Amino acid sequence: MIVVLAKDISPHDTEIVRSYLRDHGFNVRDQIFGDAALLGAAGKGQADIHELALLPGVERVAATSKQYELASRETQSEDSIVSIGPVKIGGARISVIAGPCAVESREQIEDTAAQVRESGAVMLRGGAYKPRTSPYAFQGLGMKGLEYMKAAGELYNMPIVTEVVSPELAEQMRELTDMFQIGARNMQNFELLKKVGSLGRPVLLKRGPSATIEEWLLSAEYLLAAGTRNVVLCERGIRTFETYTRNTLDISAIPVVKALSHLPIIVDPSHAVGIRAKVAPAALAAIAAGADGLTVEVHPNPDTALSDGPQSLYPYQFERLMRDIEALSHVVGKELLRTPRVNIPVGAIVGSSAPQASPQKIAFSGESGAYAEQALIRAFGEDADKLQTESFGAVFDAVLDGRAAFGVVPLENSLAGSIHENYDLFMQYPDIAIVGEIKLRIVHCLIASEKATMESIKVVRSHPQGFAQCREFLDKHPDWRLEAWNNTASAVLSISKETDADKQLSISAIASEAAAKAHGLAVLKAGIETDPRNYTRFVILSRKDGDLAQVPPSMGQLTPDKASLIFSVKDEPGSLYECLKILSEEGVNLSKLESRPLLGQPWNYLFYVDVSIPKSGDVFDNALSKLKSKTGTFHFLGCYHASL
Ligand code: PEP
Ligand code: MN
């Protein structure tokens, strides 16, 4: 039951409503939904709705708006994020689970784990108890299989998810299982749901082949009502008249569920289509439609698989799919989740004996809602301990003096080019290195106060990059005055700080939707960037400790495959050619080369260079030392794992 409170209800009256609900046997939660304050009442309580509606300050009582209450977005407007060890599902990340249909042997599950891990899967799947359509088909290895899978998961630091088929087995499986899967055939096995929901483990709830979305959410409600808060939904295809594919993937279920529920939803393209060649397109469609992740069947040798071989990907196909997902994730404004390959104690930093900043703060420049804050959340998660600073230089300072363990700054934008200020800072702070990168799709909005209109606007404030990236839109409004601001989010903040109501109507800002939300303002127009393929590459910086820089735990142990350098060349014929020749001869691939005038030395140039690091580290070290001897200024900014 949902109780909608009047906007002007006093704290005293709110408490009376709360006590009324508690006295009638409900568990009460305070909720904000849109701009309304609500009280969510769950549990077995009973109350007279009419009496409740008459209490002072109660605007409306929604008794059965949805039969599922705990799973409903009306009860919780923010997305739920489900944690399974180091893995999180939901929010701005895409989490990929992979593994065989069934555990067949210790070797098979370890081999699969190694290969899917290498491609970027963060959890291992596999059935030990298989609900097969035919009683004569392979039924799984049972507890032995679960032991093999748990061991493989531990070896590669991957939590495991496995199907539980009966309430009797659930307790026994609990110790060896990081996440329980409720299979499609058991979605409405209510006794199983009640038992599994009470065991304190996260649950992956598959949609039944003939279940409506409403029925599916009601099954999720069973799990939530039994005590767990950690439920992830999984669309795996439904039964339709179409027989070409094993099932029909209900893509539209993703946005529908997202609107109805706060629970994360992932997609199983393997069981949905049942045909190997169709798995990758279905998987990509799911990500494009807003899924929070995937669970994919992969087998080291699908031709000999004991179950679902025809729909299992070869490891090389999975690897290719992961690359496509990584590229697509930025388009939908998400980041492919990576976790360390070995278990790192919380807060520890790989490769460093430097004194650790405690607590581990991460610095960015700007107000809440800044794009850099979004990049920070992508890299370090929603719970990251953020340190807000006023300039890019202040981010470098905070990392250098240990107030922050990491910093996040933009380095280049796909439309407006390099951010020279930050390249300059890297040269001024030789003890700071790049240790990671994050690419963020930038969707700019024109933001103003609630009552402002396009006609009332006279001034636009933003960072100069914001203006550069929205050039075409601004050209249509030549009478607007542009005011450069330190960063996009502080431009937004300046509107909410304006006290003169008339003046406020005339000011707007170009920034993210998150910034509008953070400062309680309205979006007048979204997507005003000149080209929607507008990405900013943010880098994560950290202090160098000797030659090693700290690596963020979220990116820990990913092999560095990219490096950034800045150098100048001697003013003589062929000097740049000489440098590039070294890279070419040593087999080092150049992915960026940009020149820029050297400050104070007209007609001399600095070069910004990004290179791929060859697999053999020696080759790279050789190339660098040869290069150093040919260059004037030489700065090594760091090596890190490239984001696609
Ligand atoms: C599985 O994931 O192994 C499985 C049996 O899937 P479903 O329950 O969706 O058929
Ligand atoms: Mn299967």
mmCIF file with all atom_site columns, C-alpha atoms and ligand atoms in Angstrom, residues 101 125 127 130-131 163 181-185 206-207 236 246 268 271 297 308, ligand 1:
data_model
loop_
_atom_site.group_PDB
_atom_site.id
_atom_site.type_symbol
_atom_site.label_atom_id
_atom_site.label_alt_id
_atom_site.label_comp_id
_atom_site.label_asym_id
_atom_site.label_entity_id
_atom_site.label_seq_id
_atom_site.pdbx_PDB_ins_code
_atom_site.Cartn_x
_atom_site.Cartn_y
_atom_site.Cartn_z
_atom_site.occupancy
_atom_site.B_iso_or_equiv
_atom_site.pdbx_formal_charge
_atom_site.auth_seq_id
_atom_site.auth_comp_id
_atom_site.auth_asym_id
_atom_site.auth_atom_id
_atom_site.pdbx_PDB_model_num
ATOM   1  C CA . CYS A 1 101 ? 24.769 -24.666 -19.600 1.00 0.00 ? 101 CYS A CA 1
ATOM   2  C CA . ARG A 1 125 ? 27.213 -19.547 -14.600 1.00 0.00 ? 125 ARG A CA 1
ATOM   3  C CA . GLY A 1 127 ? 23.950 -25.775 -13.793 1.00 0.00 ? 127 GLY A CA 1
ATOM   4  C CA . LYS A 1 130 ? 19.458 -29.347 -14.549 1.00 0.00 ? 130 LYS A CA 1
ATOM   5  C CA . PRO A 1 131 ? 15.693 -29.224 -15.085 1.00 0.00 ? 131 PRO A CA 1
ATOM   6  C CA . GLU A 1 163 ? 20.005 -22.979 -10.567 1.00 0.00 ? 163 GLU A CA 1
ATOM   7  C CA . GLN A 1 181 ? 19.028 -18.883 -10.124 1.00 0.00 ? 181 GLN A CA 1
ATOM   8  C CA . ILE A 1 182 ? 15.332 -19.639 -10.296 1.00 0.00 ? 182 ILE A CA 1
ATOM   9  C CA . GLY A 1 183 ? 14.845 -21.262 -13.691 1.00 0.00 ? 183 GLY A CA 1
ATOM   10 C CA . ALA A 1 184 ? 12.081 -20.397 -16.129 1.00 0.00 ? 184 ALA A CA 1
ATOM   11 C CA . ARG A 1 185 ? 10.226 -23.629 -15.363 1.00 0.00 ? 185 ARG A CA 1
ATOM   12 C CA . LYS A 1 206 ? 14.139 -16.012 -14.890 1.00 0.00 ? 206 LYS A CA 1
ATOM   13 C CA . ARG A 1 207 ? 10.877 -15.243 -16.623 1.00 0.00 ? 207 ARG A CA 1
ATOM   14 C CA . ARG A 1 236 ? 15.061 -15.437 -21.478 1.00 0.00 ? 236 ARG A CA 1
ATOM   15 C CA . ARG A 1 246 ? 13.753 -21.777 -29.449 1.00 0.00 ? 246 ARG A CA 1
ATOM   16 C CA . ASP A 1 268 ? 19.724 -14.531 -21.502 1.00 0.00 ? 268 ASP A CA 1
ATOM   17 C CA . HIS A 1 271 ? 17.914 -19.709 -24.209 1.00 0.00 ? 271 HIS A CA 1
ATOM   18 C CA . GLU A 1 297 ? 26.163 -19.843 -22.487 1.00 0.00 ? 297 GLU A CA 1
ATOM   19 C CA . ASP A 1 308 ? 22.508 -26.900 -25.025 1.00 0.00 ? 308 ASP A CA 1
HETATM 20 C C1 . PEP B 2 .   ? 19.681 -22.200 -17.679 1.00 0.00 ? 1   PEP B C1 1
HETATM 21 O O1 . PEP B 2 .   ? 19.950 -20.999 -17.572 1.00 0.00 ? 1   PEP B O1 1
HETATM 22 O O2 . PEP B 2 .   ? 20.534 -23.085 -17.580 1.00 0.00 ? 1   PEP B O2 1
HETATM 23 C C2 . PEP B 2 .   ? 18.304 -22.594 -17.957 1.00 0.00 ? 1   PEP B C2 1
HETATM 24 C C3 . PEP B 2 .   ? 17.896 -23.831 -17.821 1.00 0.00 ? 1   PEP B C3 1
HETATM 25 O O3 . PEP B 2 .   ? 17.529 -21.582 -18.385 1.00 0.00 ? 1   PEP B O3 1
HETATM 26 P P1 . PEP B 2 .   ? 15.919 -21.422 -18.367 1.00 0.00 ? 1   PEP B P1 1
HETATM 27 O O4 . PEP B 2 .   ? 15.483 -21.708 -16.993 1.00 0.00 ? 1   PEP B O4 1
HETATM 28 O O5 . PEP B 2 .   ? 15.745 -19.999 -18.774 1.00 0.00 ? 1   PEP B O5 1
HETATM 29 O O6 . PEP B 2 .   ? 15.399 -22.379 -19.393 1.00 0.00 ? 1   PEP B O6 1
#
